[in-house]
Short mmCIF file of C-alpha atoms in Angstrom, two decimals:
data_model
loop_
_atom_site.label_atom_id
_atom_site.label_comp_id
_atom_site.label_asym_id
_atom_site.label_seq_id
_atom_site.Cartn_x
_atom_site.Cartn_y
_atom_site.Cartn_z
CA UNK A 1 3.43 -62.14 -6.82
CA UNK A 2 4.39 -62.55 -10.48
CA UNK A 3 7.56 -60.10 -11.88
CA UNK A 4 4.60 -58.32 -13.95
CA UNK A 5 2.71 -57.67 -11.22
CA UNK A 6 5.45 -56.14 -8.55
CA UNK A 7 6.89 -54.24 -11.66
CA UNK A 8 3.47 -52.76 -12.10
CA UNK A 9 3.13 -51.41 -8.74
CA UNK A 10 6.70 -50.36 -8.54
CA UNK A 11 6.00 -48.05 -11.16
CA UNK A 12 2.89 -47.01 -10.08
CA UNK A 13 4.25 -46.12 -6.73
CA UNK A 14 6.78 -43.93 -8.75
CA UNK A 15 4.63 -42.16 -10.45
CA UNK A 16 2.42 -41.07 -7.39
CA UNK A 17 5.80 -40.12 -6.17
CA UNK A 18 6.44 -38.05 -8.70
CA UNK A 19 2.63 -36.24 -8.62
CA UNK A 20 3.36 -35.86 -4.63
CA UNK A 21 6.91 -34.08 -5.70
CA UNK A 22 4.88 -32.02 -8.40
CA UNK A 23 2.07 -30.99 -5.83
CA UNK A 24 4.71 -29.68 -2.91
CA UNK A 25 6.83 -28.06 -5.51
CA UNK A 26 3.23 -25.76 -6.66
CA UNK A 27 2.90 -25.22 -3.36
CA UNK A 28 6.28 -24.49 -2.16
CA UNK A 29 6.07 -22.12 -5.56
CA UNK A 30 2.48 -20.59 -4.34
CA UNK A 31 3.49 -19.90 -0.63
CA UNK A 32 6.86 -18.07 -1.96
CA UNK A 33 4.56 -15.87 -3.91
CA UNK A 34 2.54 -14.83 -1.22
CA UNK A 35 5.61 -14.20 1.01
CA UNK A 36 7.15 -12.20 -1.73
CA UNK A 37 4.14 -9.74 -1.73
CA UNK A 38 4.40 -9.27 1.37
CA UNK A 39 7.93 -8.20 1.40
CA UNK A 40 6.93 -5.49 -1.08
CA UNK A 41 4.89 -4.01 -3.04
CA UNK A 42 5.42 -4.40 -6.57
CA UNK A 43 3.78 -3.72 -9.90
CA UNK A 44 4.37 -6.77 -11.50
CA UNK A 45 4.23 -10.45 -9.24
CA UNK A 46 4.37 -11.79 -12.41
CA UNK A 47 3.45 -11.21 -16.08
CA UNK A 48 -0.53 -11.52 -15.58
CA UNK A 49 -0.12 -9.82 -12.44
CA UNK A 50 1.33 -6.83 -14.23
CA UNK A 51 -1.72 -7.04 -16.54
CA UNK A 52 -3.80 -6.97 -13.57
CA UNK A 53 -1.90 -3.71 -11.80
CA UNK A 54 -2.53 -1.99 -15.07
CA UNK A 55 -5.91 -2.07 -13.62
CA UNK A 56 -5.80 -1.49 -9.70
CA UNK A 57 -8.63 0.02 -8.04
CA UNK A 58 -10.79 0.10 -11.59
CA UNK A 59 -14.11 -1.74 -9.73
CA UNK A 60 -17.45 -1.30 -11.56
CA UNK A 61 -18.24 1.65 -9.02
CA UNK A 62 -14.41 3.39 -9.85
CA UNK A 63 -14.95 3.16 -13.05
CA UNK A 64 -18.64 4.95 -13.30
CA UNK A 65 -17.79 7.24 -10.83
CA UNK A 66 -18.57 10.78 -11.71
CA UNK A 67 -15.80 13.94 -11.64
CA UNK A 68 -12.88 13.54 -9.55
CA UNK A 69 -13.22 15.83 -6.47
CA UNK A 70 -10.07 16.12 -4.83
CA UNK A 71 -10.36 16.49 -1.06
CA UNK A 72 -9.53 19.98 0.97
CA UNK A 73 -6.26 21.31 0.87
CA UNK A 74 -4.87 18.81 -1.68
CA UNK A 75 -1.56 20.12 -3.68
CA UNK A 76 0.37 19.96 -6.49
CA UNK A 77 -0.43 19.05 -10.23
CA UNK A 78 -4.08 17.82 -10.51
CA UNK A 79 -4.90 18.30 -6.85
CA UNK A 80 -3.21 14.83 -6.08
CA UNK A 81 -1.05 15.47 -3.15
CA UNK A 82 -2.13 15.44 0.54
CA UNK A 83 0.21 17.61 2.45
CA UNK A 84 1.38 17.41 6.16
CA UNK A 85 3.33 20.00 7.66
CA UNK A 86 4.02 23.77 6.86
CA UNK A 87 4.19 25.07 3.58
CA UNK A 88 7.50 27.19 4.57
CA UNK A 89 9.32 23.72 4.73
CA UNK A 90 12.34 24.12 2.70
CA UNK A 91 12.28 19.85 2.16
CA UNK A 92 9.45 18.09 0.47
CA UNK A 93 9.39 14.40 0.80
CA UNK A 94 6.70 12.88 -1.56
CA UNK A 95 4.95 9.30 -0.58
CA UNK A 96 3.87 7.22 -2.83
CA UNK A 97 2.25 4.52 -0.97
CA UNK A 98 -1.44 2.19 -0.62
CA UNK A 99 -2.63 1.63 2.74
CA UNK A 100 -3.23 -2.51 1.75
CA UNK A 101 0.70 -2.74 1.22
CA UNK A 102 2.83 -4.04 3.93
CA UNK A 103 6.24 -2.42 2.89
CA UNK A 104 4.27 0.63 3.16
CA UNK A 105 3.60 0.39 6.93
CA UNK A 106 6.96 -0.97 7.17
CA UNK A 107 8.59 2.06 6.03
CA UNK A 108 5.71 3.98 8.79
CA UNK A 109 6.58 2.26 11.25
CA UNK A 110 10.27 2.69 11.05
CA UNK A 111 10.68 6.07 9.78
CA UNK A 112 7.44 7.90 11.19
CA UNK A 113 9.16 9.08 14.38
CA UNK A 114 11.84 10.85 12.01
CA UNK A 115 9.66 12.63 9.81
CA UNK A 116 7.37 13.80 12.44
CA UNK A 117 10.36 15.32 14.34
CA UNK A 118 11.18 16.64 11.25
CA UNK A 119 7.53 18.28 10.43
CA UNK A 120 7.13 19.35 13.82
CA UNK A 121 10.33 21.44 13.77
CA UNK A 122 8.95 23.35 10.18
CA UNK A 123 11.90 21.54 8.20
CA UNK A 124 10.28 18.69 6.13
CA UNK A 125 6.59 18.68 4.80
CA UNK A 126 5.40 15.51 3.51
CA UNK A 127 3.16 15.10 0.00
CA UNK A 128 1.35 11.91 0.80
CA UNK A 129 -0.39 10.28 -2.78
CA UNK A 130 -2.73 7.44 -2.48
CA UNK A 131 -2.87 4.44 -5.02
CA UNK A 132 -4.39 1.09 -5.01
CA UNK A 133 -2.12 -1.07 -5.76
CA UNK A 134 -2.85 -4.24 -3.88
CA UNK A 135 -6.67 -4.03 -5.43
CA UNK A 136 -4.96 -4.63 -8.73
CA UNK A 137 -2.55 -7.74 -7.69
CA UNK A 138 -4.63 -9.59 -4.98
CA UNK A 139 -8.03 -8.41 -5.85
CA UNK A 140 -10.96 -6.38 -3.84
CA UNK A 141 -11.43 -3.03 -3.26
CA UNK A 142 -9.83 -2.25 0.21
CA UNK A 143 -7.18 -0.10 -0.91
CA UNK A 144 -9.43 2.62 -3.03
CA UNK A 145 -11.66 2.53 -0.14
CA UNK A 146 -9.12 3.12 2.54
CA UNK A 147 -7.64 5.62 0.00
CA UNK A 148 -11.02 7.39 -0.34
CA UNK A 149 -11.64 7.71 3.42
CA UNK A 150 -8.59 8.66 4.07
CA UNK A 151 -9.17 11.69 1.66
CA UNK A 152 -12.84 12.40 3.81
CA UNK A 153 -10.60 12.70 6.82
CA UNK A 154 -7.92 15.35 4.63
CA UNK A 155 -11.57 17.23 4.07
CA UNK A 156 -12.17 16.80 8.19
CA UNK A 157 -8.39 18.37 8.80
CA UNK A 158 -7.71 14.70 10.43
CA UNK A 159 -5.46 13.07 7.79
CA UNK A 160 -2.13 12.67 9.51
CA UNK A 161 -4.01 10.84 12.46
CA UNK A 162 -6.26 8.73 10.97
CA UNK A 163 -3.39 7.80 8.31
CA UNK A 164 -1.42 6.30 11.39
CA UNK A 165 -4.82 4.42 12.84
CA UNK A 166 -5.26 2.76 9.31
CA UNK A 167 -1.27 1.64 9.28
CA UNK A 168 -1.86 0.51 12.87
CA UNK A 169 -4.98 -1.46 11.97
CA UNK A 170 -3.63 -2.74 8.07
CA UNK A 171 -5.04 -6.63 7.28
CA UNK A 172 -3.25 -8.97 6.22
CA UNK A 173 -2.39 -7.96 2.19
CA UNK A 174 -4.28 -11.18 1.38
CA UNK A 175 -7.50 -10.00 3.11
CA UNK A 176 -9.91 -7.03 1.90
CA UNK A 177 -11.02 -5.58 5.19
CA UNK A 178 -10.66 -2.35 3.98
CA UNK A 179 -13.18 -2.81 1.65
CA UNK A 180 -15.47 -2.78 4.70
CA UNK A 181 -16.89 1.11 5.13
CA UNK A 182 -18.25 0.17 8.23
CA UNK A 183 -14.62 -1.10 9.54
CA UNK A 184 -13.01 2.44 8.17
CA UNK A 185 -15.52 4.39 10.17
CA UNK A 186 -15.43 2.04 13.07
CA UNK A 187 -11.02 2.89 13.26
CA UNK A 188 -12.10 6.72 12.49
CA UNK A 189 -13.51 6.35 16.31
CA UNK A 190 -9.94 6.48 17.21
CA UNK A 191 -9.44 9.65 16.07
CA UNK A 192 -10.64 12.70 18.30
CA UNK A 193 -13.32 14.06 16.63
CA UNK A 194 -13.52 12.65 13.30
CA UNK A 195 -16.58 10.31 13.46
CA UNK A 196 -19.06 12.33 12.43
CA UNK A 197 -22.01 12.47 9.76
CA UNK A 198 -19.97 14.50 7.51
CA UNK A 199 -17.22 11.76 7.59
CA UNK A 200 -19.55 8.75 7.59
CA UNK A 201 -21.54 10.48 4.40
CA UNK A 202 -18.08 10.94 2.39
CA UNK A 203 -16.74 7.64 3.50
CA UNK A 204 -20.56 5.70 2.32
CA UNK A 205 -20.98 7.69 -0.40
CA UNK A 206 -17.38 7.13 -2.39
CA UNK A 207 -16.81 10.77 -2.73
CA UNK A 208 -13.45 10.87 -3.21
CA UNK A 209 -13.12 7.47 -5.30
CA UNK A 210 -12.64 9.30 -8.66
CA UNK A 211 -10.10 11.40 -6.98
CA UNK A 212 -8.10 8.30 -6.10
CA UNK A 213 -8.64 6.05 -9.41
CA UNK A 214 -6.96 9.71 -10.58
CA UNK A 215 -3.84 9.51 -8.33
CA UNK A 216 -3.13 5.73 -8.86
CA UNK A 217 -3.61 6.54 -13.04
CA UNK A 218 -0.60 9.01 -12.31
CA UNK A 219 1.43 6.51 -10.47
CA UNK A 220 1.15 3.46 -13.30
CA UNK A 221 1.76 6.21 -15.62
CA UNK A 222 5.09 7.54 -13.36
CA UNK A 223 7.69 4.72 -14.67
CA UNK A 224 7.42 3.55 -10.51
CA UNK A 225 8.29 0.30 -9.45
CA UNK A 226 6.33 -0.48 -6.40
CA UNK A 227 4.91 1.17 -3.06
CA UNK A 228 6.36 2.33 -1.20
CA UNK A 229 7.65 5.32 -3.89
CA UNK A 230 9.59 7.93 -1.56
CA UNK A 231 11.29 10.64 -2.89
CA UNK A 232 13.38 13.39 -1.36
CA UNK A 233 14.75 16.05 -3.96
CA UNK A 234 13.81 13.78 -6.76
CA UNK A 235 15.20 10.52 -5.33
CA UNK A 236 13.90 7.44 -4.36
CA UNK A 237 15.52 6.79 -1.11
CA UNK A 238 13.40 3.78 -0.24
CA UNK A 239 15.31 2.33 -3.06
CA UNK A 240 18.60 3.35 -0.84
CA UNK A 241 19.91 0.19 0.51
CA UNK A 242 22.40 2.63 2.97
CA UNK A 243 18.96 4.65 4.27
CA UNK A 244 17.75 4.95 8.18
CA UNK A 245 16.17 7.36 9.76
CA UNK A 246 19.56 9.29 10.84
CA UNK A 247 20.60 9.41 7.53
CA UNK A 248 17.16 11.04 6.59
CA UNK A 249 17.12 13.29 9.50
CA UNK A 250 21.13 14.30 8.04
CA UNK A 251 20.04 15.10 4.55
CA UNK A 252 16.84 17.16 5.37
CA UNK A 253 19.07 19.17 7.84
CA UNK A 254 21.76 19.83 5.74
CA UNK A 255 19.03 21.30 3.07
CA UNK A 256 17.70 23.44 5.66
CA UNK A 257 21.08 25.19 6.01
CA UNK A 258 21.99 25.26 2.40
#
């Protein structure tokens, strides 16, 4: 083989060496992005994902959607707010938070125990406000339609329960199975009582989608960072690096005896 000849291949072997370095490096770079997602919930990924956030939930159907109607018993400014627990609480913890997200059943399923102790006993209500994040930064629909029968089952007097089925039950943040109405009815079977015709028309029919393309508007429009958005007397405490449940239980106690 002539000097030319090895020299040529030499350097052709280097530069597939090279593309093979460039190819696991955009995939090393793609998998960390997925993973980071994951981990939480943010508005912005990235600089087009931010663009897309701006628009989360905003489908075709969101967008030509008619008045929003806000579902029974909803509080607060607008008619945004789903409360759990009595009114007499003398804490109010707000949740900010999109059923797609998996910090958001992270923080459930570490902290629910806590705060239902603490509604149970009449000394924290909960404001629960529904946005669809995840639609806007992986794409689909499953989070306004989770979101929306979630809001049939506030109208039922079946939110808190069927809010814990659909944080049992969350997909993977990559896949839309939310989107599904026929899945969301299907988990509503798991809740005593709340598969009915009522539920299934409300949940088919979008009737609360308005309402939520309202309450995620709010949330871009908040200065938020990300879901889950938890705030006890005006702070975020999911932003608390020092947080647990004890320390929650300690702070809504010690405003029940101020």
């Amino acid at each position: 083989m002539s000097e030319k000849n090895r020299d040529g291949k030499s350097t052709a072997r280097e530069r597939l060496a090279v593309e093979r370095q460039k190819q696991k490096g955009a995939e090393k770079r793609r998998r960390a992005l997925i993973v980071g997602a994951s981990v939480v919930c943010v508005l912005a990924l990235a600089a087009v994902v931010g663009v897309l956030a701006a628009g989360a939930g905003k489908d075709k159907k969101s967008t030509s959607a008619g008045p929003a109607v806000s579902p029974s018993g909803a509080t607060g400014k607008d008619g945004l707010a789903i409360p759990v627990g009595k009114d007499g609480a003398r804490s109010t913890l707000t949740v900010w938070e999109d059923f797609r997200c998996p910090a958001c059943e992270s923080f459930e399923t570490v902290y629910r125990p806590t705060i239902r102790q603490l509604v149970d006993a009449g000394q924290l209500k909960v404001e629960y406000h529904l946005v669809t994040l995840i639609d806007g930064n992986m794409g689909g629909s499953g989070s306004r339609h989770a979101a929306n029968a979630a809001a049939c089952a506030q109208d039922a007097g079946k939110f808190a329960a069927y809010h814990d089925v659909l944080y049992a039950n969350q997909p993977k943040e990559t896949e839309d199975t939310f989107a599904d109405n026929g899945k969301l009815i299907e988990l509503a079977g798991k809740v005593d009582g709340l598969d009915t015709p009522g539920f299934r028309a409300c949940v088919n029919d979008g009737r609360h989608d308005s309402w939520v393309t309202k309450s995620n508007a709010a949330f871009q429009s908040s200065g938020f960072s990300g879901t889950p958005t938890v705030l006890l007397g005006g702070k975020n405490i999911y932003a608390d690096q020092t947080m647990t449940p004890a320390k929650l239980k300690q702070l809504v106690q010690a405003e029940n005896k101020g």
